[in-house]
């Protein structure tokens, strides 16, 4: 193996027009197939060699990025022998104020130095693959980050890891939609749901700008698997930076930059201190119960990621997912006799349960007003006005409150979802 890698490392720059047909590449590919099985690696081996710094693929001024042949051979051997890979999702918390460090489950919220961020992003590997796209570690280190890690079982076939689309079966519907998948990987959305249970809308000092405490415009995923090609390094210009004028030692103005922040009040620090690993484990327990068999988390995260009216609609849908039942719309499914016959509309029944969860009579009218707004929008009625900041924040507050209340209920209840929601209707009917 080492000798085969050394032969490739001796190829002069800029290398052959078609590396995959070069005798030394073919020899290493055949050696890997004979030694490890899993099919003859072509694109997988090319991907690995690029990440290891194949000298003929690097410009002369980047020659120091190349690993030595022995280390490269050992890395290929390790990639073949590993059964799992660590997948790290790096999520910038754009517009975040000064947040405390949080650790929960397989995730953490923190600030990182430029060196630490370079390690998390595997900056040398990025430089070997994208030597014309610099990794802006110092600029990106100005932001807070949500980092989520997960262990993924690997396909034993290297080519299937590099080019999974080539191993898909074609007797399937390529246009089908998995209704439970979101914009980000499930592990990231689970972490976001946990953070969104915090009352950011109450802590916000700039609600008219945004009730959120942060935005997550993109994520960058780093995979330890050598056979998976890394994504290009992100640009700090995709995040919110503002000019910052300071004076140097001679009194002259110097223009720097710093992250723009959505300021939070002083309660945020103590409030976020409650978002511990223990609280995360409680959420995991709650989400495993029947009370979360509906897509409550899905729509709360959708609302966070959405803009405009889509945000309000997602919050309203999150409320219905949390405390709505099929029998609310299909009267023939209700118990006979119906103890709440006077609450005939689905809106009244959801409002009653919402009030029971929140213990707040005022939430009934707030929900009904928002539902009327939602209906006016959906059905195209005349007279739809602009949605006010107060309405946006109220929709968020009700959705977050009912989701949080459902977590607390799930930790206490062993009954079915229908039984729990029927009890909430009994308790909430008094508020209508």
Short mmCIF file of C-alpha atoms in Angstrom, two decimals:
data_model
loop_
_atom_site.label_atom_id
_atom_site.label_comp_id
_atom_site.label_asym_id
_atom_site.label_seq_id
_atom_site.Cartn_x
_atom_site.Cartn_y
_atom_site.Cartn_z
CA UNK A 1 0.00 0.00 0.00
CA UNK A 2 2.73 2.47 0.96
CA UNK A 3 4.71 1.74 -2.18
CA UNK A 4 1.61 2.22 -4.35
CA UNK A 5 0.86 5.57 -2.69
CA UNK A 6 4.50 6.65 -3.06
CA UNK A 7 4.26 6.00 -6.80
CA UNK A 8 1.28 8.36 -7.02
CA UNK A 9 3.05 10.96 -4.88
CA UNK A 10 5.93 10.98 -7.41
CA UNK A 11 3.68 12.11 -10.29
CA UNK A 12 4.94 15.57 -11.29
CA UNK A 13 2.71 18.61 -11.18
CA UNK A 14 0.18 19.29 -12.78
CA UNK A 15 -0.46 15.57 -13.21
CA UNK A 16 -2.04 13.57 -16.05
CA UNK A 17 -5.10 14.76 -17.96
CA UNK A 18 -7.00 11.76 -16.62
CA UNK A 19 -5.70 10.64 -13.25
CA UNK A 20 -8.19 7.76 -13.13
CA UNK A 21 -6.43 6.14 -16.10
CA UNK A 22 -2.88 6.69 -14.82
CA UNK A 23 -1.04 3.37 -14.26
CA UNK A 24 -0.12 4.24 -10.66
CA UNK A 25 -3.74 5.13 -9.86
CA UNK A 26 -5.06 1.94 -11.46
CA UNK A 27 -2.49 -0.09 -9.53
CA UNK A 28 -3.57 1.42 -6.19
CA UNK A 29 -7.24 0.96 -7.04
CA UNK A 30 -6.72 -2.73 -7.87
CA UNK A 31 -4.64 -3.20 -4.73
CA UNK A 32 -7.46 -1.72 -2.60
CA UNK A 33 -10.03 -4.00 -4.20
CA UNK A 34 -7.86 -7.07 -3.61
CA UNK A 35 -7.02 -6.07 -0.04
CA UNK A 36 -10.36 -4.83 1.24
CA UNK A 37 -13.08 -5.86 -1.23
CA UNK A 38 -16.18 -3.70 -1.65
CA UNK A 39 -15.68 -3.15 -5.37
CA UNK A 40 -12.98 -1.36 -7.32
CA UNK A 41 -12.61 2.21 -5.96
CA UNK A 42 -12.37 4.86 -8.66
CA UNK A 43 -14.21 8.04 -7.70
CA UNK A 44 -13.88 7.10 -4.02
CA UNK A 45 -10.12 6.73 -4.28
CA UNK A 46 -9.81 9.95 -6.27
CA UNK A 47 -11.82 11.77 -3.58
CA UNK A 48 -9.63 10.34 -0.83
CA UNK A 49 -6.39 11.23 -2.61
CA UNK A 50 -7.52 14.81 -3.11
CA UNK A 51 -8.34 15.12 0.60
CA UNK A 52 -4.94 13.68 1.50
CA UNK A 53 -3.14 16.22 -0.65
CA UNK A 54 -2.04 14.34 -3.77
CA UNK A 55 0.94 16.55 -4.74
CA UNK A 56 0.21 16.77 -8.47
CA UNK A 57 -3.25 18.22 -7.68
CA UNK A 58 -1.88 21.00 -5.47
CA UNK A 59 -0.37 24.28 -6.70
CA UNK A 60 3.30 24.71 -5.95
CA UNK A 61 2.58 27.27 -3.24
CA UNK A 62 0.36 24.75 -1.42
CA UNK A 63 2.78 21.80 -1.51
CA UNK A 64 3.11 21.84 2.27
CA UNK A 65 -0.56 20.78 2.58
CA UNK A 66 0.24 17.30 1.27
CA UNK A 67 0.49 14.45 3.77
CA UNK A 68 3.48 12.18 3.53
CA UNK A 69 2.87 8.88 1.67
CA UNK A 70 2.99 6.75 4.83
CA UNK A 71 0.34 8.86 6.57
CA UNK A 72 -1.78 8.88 3.41
CA UNK A 73 -1.59 5.09 3.08
CA UNK A 74 -2.57 4.66 6.73
CA UNK A 75 -5.50 7.03 6.24
CA UNK A 76 -6.81 5.01 3.27
CA UNK A 77 -6.43 1.82 5.31
CA UNK A 78 -8.37 3.41 8.18
CA UNK A 79 -11.12 4.63 5.85
CA UNK A 80 -11.65 1.08 4.58
CA UNK A 81 -11.69 -0.47 8.04
CA UNK A 82 -14.00 1.95 9.77
CA UNK A 83 -17.64 0.95 10.25
CA UNK A 84 -19.01 4.36 11.24
CA UNK A 85 -18.21 7.99 10.66
CA UNK A 86 -18.62 11.11 12.77
CA UNK A 87 -20.77 13.65 10.98
CA UNK A 88 -20.50 17.17 12.38
CA UNK A 89 -23.06 19.84 11.49
CA UNK A 90 -21.76 23.38 12.03
CA UNK A 91 -24.59 25.90 12.24
CA UNK A 92 -23.79 29.62 12.56
CA UNK A 93 -26.08 31.49 14.94
CA UNK A 94 -26.33 34.64 12.88
CA UNK A 95 -27.53 37.79 14.69
CA UNK A 96 -27.08 36.09 18.10
CA UNK A 97 -26.43 38.23 21.16
CA UNK A 98 -23.85 37.17 23.76
CA UNK A 99 -25.15 33.66 24.56
CA UNK A 100 -23.92 31.39 27.36
CA UNK A 101 -22.25 28.10 26.47
CA UNK A 102 -24.75 25.22 26.30
CA UNK A 103 -24.11 21.49 26.16
CA UNK A 104 -26.94 19.04 25.57
CA UNK A 105 -27.07 15.57 24.05
CA UNK A 106 -24.77 15.49 21.03
CA UNK A 107 -24.92 19.26 20.58
CA UNK A 108 -23.39 22.42 21.99
CA UNK A 109 -23.75 26.15 21.60
CA UNK A 110 -20.48 28.03 21.95
CA UNK A 111 -17.99 30.53 20.62
CA UNK A 112 -14.77 29.16 19.17
CA UNK A 113 -11.36 30.58 18.51
CA UNK A 114 -10.12 30.68 14.93
CA UNK A 115 -7.87 27.68 15.64
CA UNK A 116 -10.70 25.68 17.22
CA UNK A 117 -12.99 26.50 14.31
CA UNK A 118 -10.28 25.42 11.87
CA UNK A 119 -10.15 22.06 13.66
CA UNK A 120 -13.94 21.68 13.59
CA UNK A 121 -14.10 22.46 9.88
CA UNK A 122 -10.98 20.35 9.13
CA UNK A 123 -9.40 23.38 7.45
CA UNK A 124 -6.39 21.49 5.98
CA UNK A 125 -8.72 19.11 4.17
CA UNK A 126 -10.73 22.06 2.86
CA UNK A 127 -7.54 23.73 1.64
CA UNK A 128 -6.46 20.59 -0.22
CA UNK A 129 -9.81 20.36 -2.00
CA UNK A 130 -10.53 24.08 -2.50
CA UNK A 131 -7.15 25.80 -2.60
CA UNK A 132 -8.66 28.80 -4.41
CA UNK A 133 -11.35 29.31 -1.75
CA UNK A 134 -9.82 30.40 1.55
CA UNK A 135 -11.38 29.35 4.83
CA UNK A 136 -12.05 32.57 6.77
CA UNK A 137 -11.52 31.19 10.26
CA UNK A 138 -10.89 34.55 11.96
CA UNK A 139 -14.00 36.18 10.52
CA UNK A 140 -16.24 33.18 11.19
CA UNK A 141 -14.90 32.94 14.75
CA UNK A 142 -16.71 36.18 15.57
CA UNK A 143 -20.02 34.28 15.62
CA UNK A 144 -21.69 31.86 18.00
CA UNK A 145 -22.21 28.33 16.69
CA UNK A 146 -24.52 25.40 17.20
CA UNK A 147 -22.52 22.22 16.66
CA UNK A 148 -24.38 18.92 16.33
CA UNK A 149 -22.57 15.61 15.95
CA UNK A 150 -23.93 12.20 15.03
CA UNK A 151 -22.43 8.81 14.31
CA UNK A 152 -23.45 7.32 10.98
CA UNK A 153 -23.11 3.68 9.90
CA UNK A 154 -21.10 3.43 6.69
CA UNK A 155 -21.75 1.45 3.56
CA UNK A 156 -18.84 -1.03 3.17
CA UNK A 157 -18.58 -0.06 -0.53
CA UNK A 158 -16.43 3.08 -0.91
CA UNK A 159 -18.00 4.01 -4.26
CA UNK A 160 -21.47 3.97 -2.68
CA UNK A 161 -20.24 6.44 -0.07
CA UNK A 162 -18.73 8.77 -2.67
CA UNK A 163 -21.51 8.55 -5.27
CA UNK A 164 -24.63 7.15 -3.56
CA UNK A 165 -26.84 8.17 -6.50
CA UNK A 166 -25.07 5.57 -8.64
CA UNK A 167 -26.33 2.83 -6.32
CA UNK A 168 -29.98 3.85 -6.16
CA UNK A 169 -32.58 1.44 -7.44
CA UNK A 170 -34.60 2.83 -10.30
CA UNK A 171 -37.85 1.03 -9.45
CA UNK A 172 -38.91 3.90 -7.20
CA UNK A 173 -40.72 7.19 -7.35
CA UNK A 174 -37.99 9.82 -7.57
CA UNK A 175 -40.54 12.58 -7.10
CA UNK A 176 -41.94 11.28 -3.83
CA UNK A 177 -41.80 13.44 -0.71
CA UNK A 178 -41.02 12.29 2.81
CA UNK A 179 -43.40 14.55 4.76
CA UNK A 180 -41.29 14.34 7.90
CA UNK A 181 -38.02 15.60 6.42
CA UNK A 182 -37.16 19.26 6.92
CA UNK A 183 -34.63 21.68 5.48
CA UNK A 184 -31.83 20.50 7.76
CA UNK A 185 -30.78 17.00 8.91
CA UNK A 186 -33.06 15.55 11.63
CA UNK A 187 -30.33 15.81 14.30
CA UNK A 188 -29.98 19.55 13.64
CA UNK A 189 -33.73 20.15 13.64
CA UNK A 190 -34.05 18.25 16.92
CA UNK A 191 -31.46 20.55 18.49
CA UNK A 192 -33.21 23.61 17.06
CA UNK A 193 -36.55 22.45 18.45
CA UNK A 194 -34.97 22.19 21.90
CA UNK A 195 -33.59 25.73 21.66
CA UNK A 196 -36.89 27.07 20.29
CA UNK A 197 -38.69 25.99 23.47
CA UNK A 198 -36.97 28.98 25.10
CA UNK A 199 -39.06 32.18 25.24
CA UNK A 200 -36.95 34.15 22.76
CA UNK A 201 -39.93 36.34 21.92
CA UNK A 202 -40.09 37.46 25.56
CA UNK A 203 -36.37 38.12 25.80
CA UNK A 204 -36.21 40.06 22.54
CA UNK A 205 -35.67 43.80 22.89
CA UNK A 206 -36.22 44.31 19.16
CA UNK A 207 -39.45 42.46 18.39
CA UNK A 208 -40.27 44.73 15.45
CA UNK A 209 -36.99 43.65 13.85
CA UNK A 210 -37.22 39.99 14.83
CA UNK A 211 -38.50 38.02 17.82
CA UNK A 212 -35.83 35.38 17.23
CA UNK A 213 -32.65 35.33 19.24
CA UNK A 214 -30.70 34.13 16.22
CA UNK A 215 -31.01 32.97 12.64
CA UNK A 216 -29.54 29.85 11.02
CA UNK A 217 -29.12 30.71 7.33
CA UNK A 218 -27.12 27.58 6.47
CA UNK A 219 -25.22 24.65 7.90
CA UNK A 220 -21.88 23.17 6.92
CA UNK A 221 -21.47 19.43 7.39
CA UNK A 222 -18.07 17.87 7.99
CA UNK A 223 -17.79 14.11 7.52
CA UNK A 224 -14.79 12.20 8.86
CA UNK A 225 -15.18 9.63 6.09
CA UNK A 226 -12.32 10.09 3.65
CA UNK A 227 -14.44 8.79 0.77
CA UNK A 228 -16.98 11.63 1.07
CA UNK A 229 -16.02 14.83 -0.70
CA UNK A 230 -16.22 17.87 1.59
CA UNK A 231 -18.42 20.86 0.84
CA UNK A 232 -16.73 24.15 -0.12
CA UNK A 233 -15.79 26.44 2.78
CA UNK A 234 -18.51 28.94 3.71
CA UNK A 235 -18.05 32.68 3.37
CA UNK A 236 -18.35 35.01 6.34
CA UNK A 237 -20.01 37.48 3.96
CA UNK A 238 -23.10 35.25 4.02
CA UNK A 239 -23.61 36.26 7.67
CA UNK A 240 -24.55 39.62 9.22
CA UNK A 241 -21.54 41.84 9.80
CA UNK A 242 -21.52 45.60 10.38
CA UNK A 243 -18.79 48.26 10.26
CA UNK A 244 -17.08 48.96 13.59
CA UNK A 245 -14.96 52.09 13.97
CA UNK A 246 -12.27 52.07 16.68
CA UNK A 247 -9.30 54.32 17.39
CA UNK A 248 -5.74 53.07 17.29
CA UNK A 249 -2.93 54.08 19.67
CA UNK A 250 -2.38 57.29 17.69
CA UNK A 251 -6.02 58.35 17.79
CA UNK A 252 -6.72 57.50 14.18
CA UNK A 253 -9.97 55.82 13.16
CA UNK A 254 -9.69 52.21 12.09
CA UNK A 255 -12.61 50.48 10.40
CA UNK A 256 -13.18 46.92 11.54
CA UNK A 257 -16.23 44.68 11.44
CA UNK A 258 -18.29 42.84 14.00
CA UNK A 259 -21.42 40.67 13.98
CA UNK A 260 -24.78 42.41 14.03
CA UNK A 261 -26.78 41.23 17.03
CA UNK A 262 -30.45 41.03 18.01
CA UNK A 263 -30.20 42.22 21.60
CA UNK A 264 -31.82 40.20 24.38
CA UNK A 265 -32.80 41.35 27.84
CA UNK A 266 -31.01 40.27 31.00
CA UNK A 267 -33.39 37.36 31.65
CA UNK A 268 -31.98 35.44 28.68
CA UNK A 269 -28.80 34.35 30.45
CA UNK A 270 -30.57 32.85 33.45
CA UNK A 271 -33.30 31.41 31.23
CA UNK A 272 -30.87 29.66 28.92
CA UNK A 273 -29.08 28.18 31.93
CA UNK A 274 -32.09 25.87 32.25
CA UNK A 275 -31.37 24.33 28.85
CA UNK A 276 -29.13 21.62 30.20
CA UNK A 277 -28.34 18.06 29.20
CA UNK A 278 -30.92 16.93 31.77
CA UNK A 279 -33.58 19.07 30.09
CA UNK A 280 -32.57 17.61 26.72
CA UNK A 281 -33.02 14.07 28.05
CA UNK A 282 -36.48 15.00 29.32
CA UNK A 283 -37.37 16.32 25.87
CA UNK A 284 -36.17 13.09 24.26
CA UNK A 285 -38.35 11.13 26.69
CA UNK A 286 -41.35 13.33 25.92
CA UNK A 287 -40.89 13.10 22.16
CA UNK A 288 -40.94 9.30 22.40
CA UNK A 289 -44.51 9.40 23.76
CA UNK A 290 -47.78 9.53 21.86
CA UNK A 291 -48.22 13.24 22.59
CA UNK A 292 -45.53 13.93 20.00
CA UNK A 293 -46.71 11.52 17.33
CA UNK A 294 -47.92 14.56 15.40
CA UNK A 295 -45.45 16.99 13.72
CA UNK A 296 -45.32 19.60 16.49
CA UNK A 297 -41.53 19.94 16.33
CA UNK A 298 -41.60 19.97 12.53
CA UNK A 299 -43.83 23.02 12.33
CA UNK A 300 -42.22 24.92 15.21
CA UNK A 301 -38.88 24.63 13.40
CA UNK A 302 -40.58 25.47 10.07
CA UNK A 303 -41.88 28.70 11.59
CA UNK A 304 -38.40 29.61 12.83
CA UNK A 305 -36.91 29.05 9.38
CA UNK A 306 -39.75 30.75 7.50
CA UNK A 307 -40.41 34.42 6.78
CA UNK A 308 -43.53 36.52 6.41
CA UNK A 309 -46.95 34.92 6.49
CA UNK A 310 -45.42 31.45 6.18
CA UNK A 311 -44.02 31.94 9.68
CA UNK A 312 -47.47 32.69 11.12
CA UNK A 313 -49.06 29.81 9.22
CA UNK A 314 -46.45 27.37 10.52
CA UNK A 315 -47.00 28.52 14.10
CA UNK A 316 -50.75 28.06 13.74
CA UNK A 317 -50.20 24.60 12.29
CA UNK A 318 -47.87 23.73 15.19
CA UNK A 319 -50.67 24.57 17.64
CA UNK A 320 -53.16 22.37 15.80
CA UNK A 321 -50.62 19.56 15.59
CA UNK A 322 -50.07 19.83 19.33
CA UNK A 323 -53.67 19.87 20.63
CA UNK A 324 -55.88 19.04 17.66
CA UNK A 325 -57.69 15.75 17.08
CA UNK A 326 -59.27 14.22 14.01
CA UNK A 327 -62.61 14.16 15.82
CA UNK A 328 -62.53 17.96 16.03
CA UNK A 329 -63.33 18.02 12.31
CA UNK A 330 -65.26 14.73 12.09
CA UNK A 331 -68.12 14.92 14.55
CA UNK A 332 -69.11 11.28 14.05
CA UNK A 333 -65.85 10.25 15.74
CA UNK A 334 -66.73 12.09 18.97
CA UNK A 335 -67.94 10.16 22.01
CA UNK A 336 -71.67 9.53 22.40
CA UNK A 337 -73.04 11.39 24.17
CA UNK A 338 -70.63 14.26 23.56
CA UNK A 339 -69.94 16.00 26.91
CA UNK A 340 -68.90 19.15 25.05
CA UNK A 341 -71.62 19.34 22.44
CA UNK A 342 -71.70 23.13 22.75
CA UNK A 343 -68.10 23.27 21.57
CA UNK A 344 -68.99 22.18 18.08
CA UNK A 345 -66.26 23.86 16.03
CA UNK A 346 -62.73 22.55 15.73
CA UNK A 347 -61.44 26.06 16.48
CA UNK A 348 -63.26 26.16 19.85
CA UNK A 349 -61.95 22.74 20.83
CA UNK A 350 -58.34 23.56 19.96
CA UNK A 351 -58.66 26.90 21.77
CA UNK A 352 -60.01 25.17 24.88
CA UNK A 353 -57.16 22.68 25.01
CA UNK A 354 -54.64 25.45 24.35
CA UNK A 355 -56.02 27.44 27.28
CA UNK A 356 -55.86 24.35 29.49
CA UNK A 357 -52.21 23.75 28.64
CA UNK A 358 -51.27 27.38 29.18
CA UNK A 359 -53.67 27.97 32.08
CA UNK A 360 -54.59 31.26 30.44
CA UNK A 361 -58.13 32.36 29.60
CA UNK A 362 -56.86 35.19 27.39
CA UNK A 363 -55.21 32.68 25.06
CA UNK A 364 -58.66 31.57 23.82
CA UNK A 365 -59.45 34.89 22.18
CA UNK A 366 -55.86 35.36 21.05
CA UNK A 367 -55.96 32.01 19.24
CA UNK A 368 -59.39 32.71 17.72
CA UNK A 369 -58.22 36.08 16.41
CA UNK A 370 -55.16 34.50 14.86
CA UNK A 371 -57.22 31.68 13.38
CA UNK A 372 -59.53 34.23 11.80
CA UNK A 373 -56.46 35.98 10.36
CA UNK A 374 -55.23 32.64 9.03
CA UNK A 375 -58.63 31.83 7.49
CA UNK A 376 -58.90 35.24 5.87
CA UNK A 377 -55.51 34.68 4.27
CA UNK A 378 -56.19 31.09 3.15
CA UNK A 379 -59.62 31.78 1.71
CA UNK A 380 -58.70 35.05 0.07
CA UNK A 381 -61.28 37.14 1.87
CA UNK A 382 -61.34 40.86 1.28
CA UNK A 383 -59.98 43.18 3.92
CA UNK A 384 -56.84 41.27 4.93
CA UNK A 385 -54.59 43.78 6.67
CA UNK A 386 -50.87 43.67 7.29
CA UNK A 387 -49.92 41.29 10.11
CA UNK A 388 -48.73 43.33 13.06
CA UNK A 389 -45.67 42.65 15.21
CA UNK A 390 -48.00 41.85 18.10
CA UNK A 391 -49.80 39.22 16.03
CA UNK A 392 -46.56 37.63 14.82
CA UNK A 393 -45.22 37.46 18.36
CA UNK A 394 -48.51 36.14 19.75
CA UNK A 395 -48.55 33.30 17.21
CA UNK A 396 -45.01 32.40 18.17
CA UNK A 397 -45.76 32.67 21.91
CA UNK A 398 -48.82 30.42 21.75
CA UNK A 399 -47.05 27.80 19.61
CA UNK A 400 -43.96 27.77 21.81
CA UNK A 401 -46.05 27.71 24.99
CA UNK A 402 -48.21 24.78 23.92
CA UNK A 403 -45.15 22.82 22.73
CA UNK A 404 -43.41 23.42 26.06
CA UNK A 405 -46.58 22.49 27.95
CA UNK A 406 -46.90 19.30 25.94
CA UNK A 407 -43.37 18.29 26.98
CA UNK A 408 -44.30 18.72 30.64
CA UNK A 409 -47.52 16.76 30.16
CA UNK A 410 -45.75 13.93 28.35
CA UNK A 411 -43.39 13.43 31.28
CA UNK A 412 -46.34 12.86 33.61
CA UNK A 413 -48.81 10.98 31.43
CA UNK A 414 -49.07 7.31 30.49
CA UNK A 415 -52.46 7.60 28.78
CA UNK A 416 -53.02 7.73 25.04
CA UNK A 417 -52.87 11.04 23.19
CA UNK A 418 -56.65 10.97 22.65
CA UNK A 419 -57.28 10.49 26.38
CA UNK A 420 -54.88 13.26 27.37
CA UNK A 421 -56.36 15.72 24.87
CA UNK A 422 -59.90 14.78 25.93
CA UNK A 423 -58.93 15.63 29.49
CA UNK A 424 -57.50 18.96 28.31
CA UNK A 425 -60.81 19.68 26.60
CA UNK A 426 -62.64 18.96 29.87
CA UNK A 427 -60.36 21.36 31.72
CA UNK A 428 -60.34 24.03 29.03
CA UNK A 429 -64.08 24.18 28.32
CA UNK A 430 -64.53 26.59 31.25
CA UNK A 431 -62.49 29.22 29.42
CA UNK A 432 -64.91 29.53 26.51
#
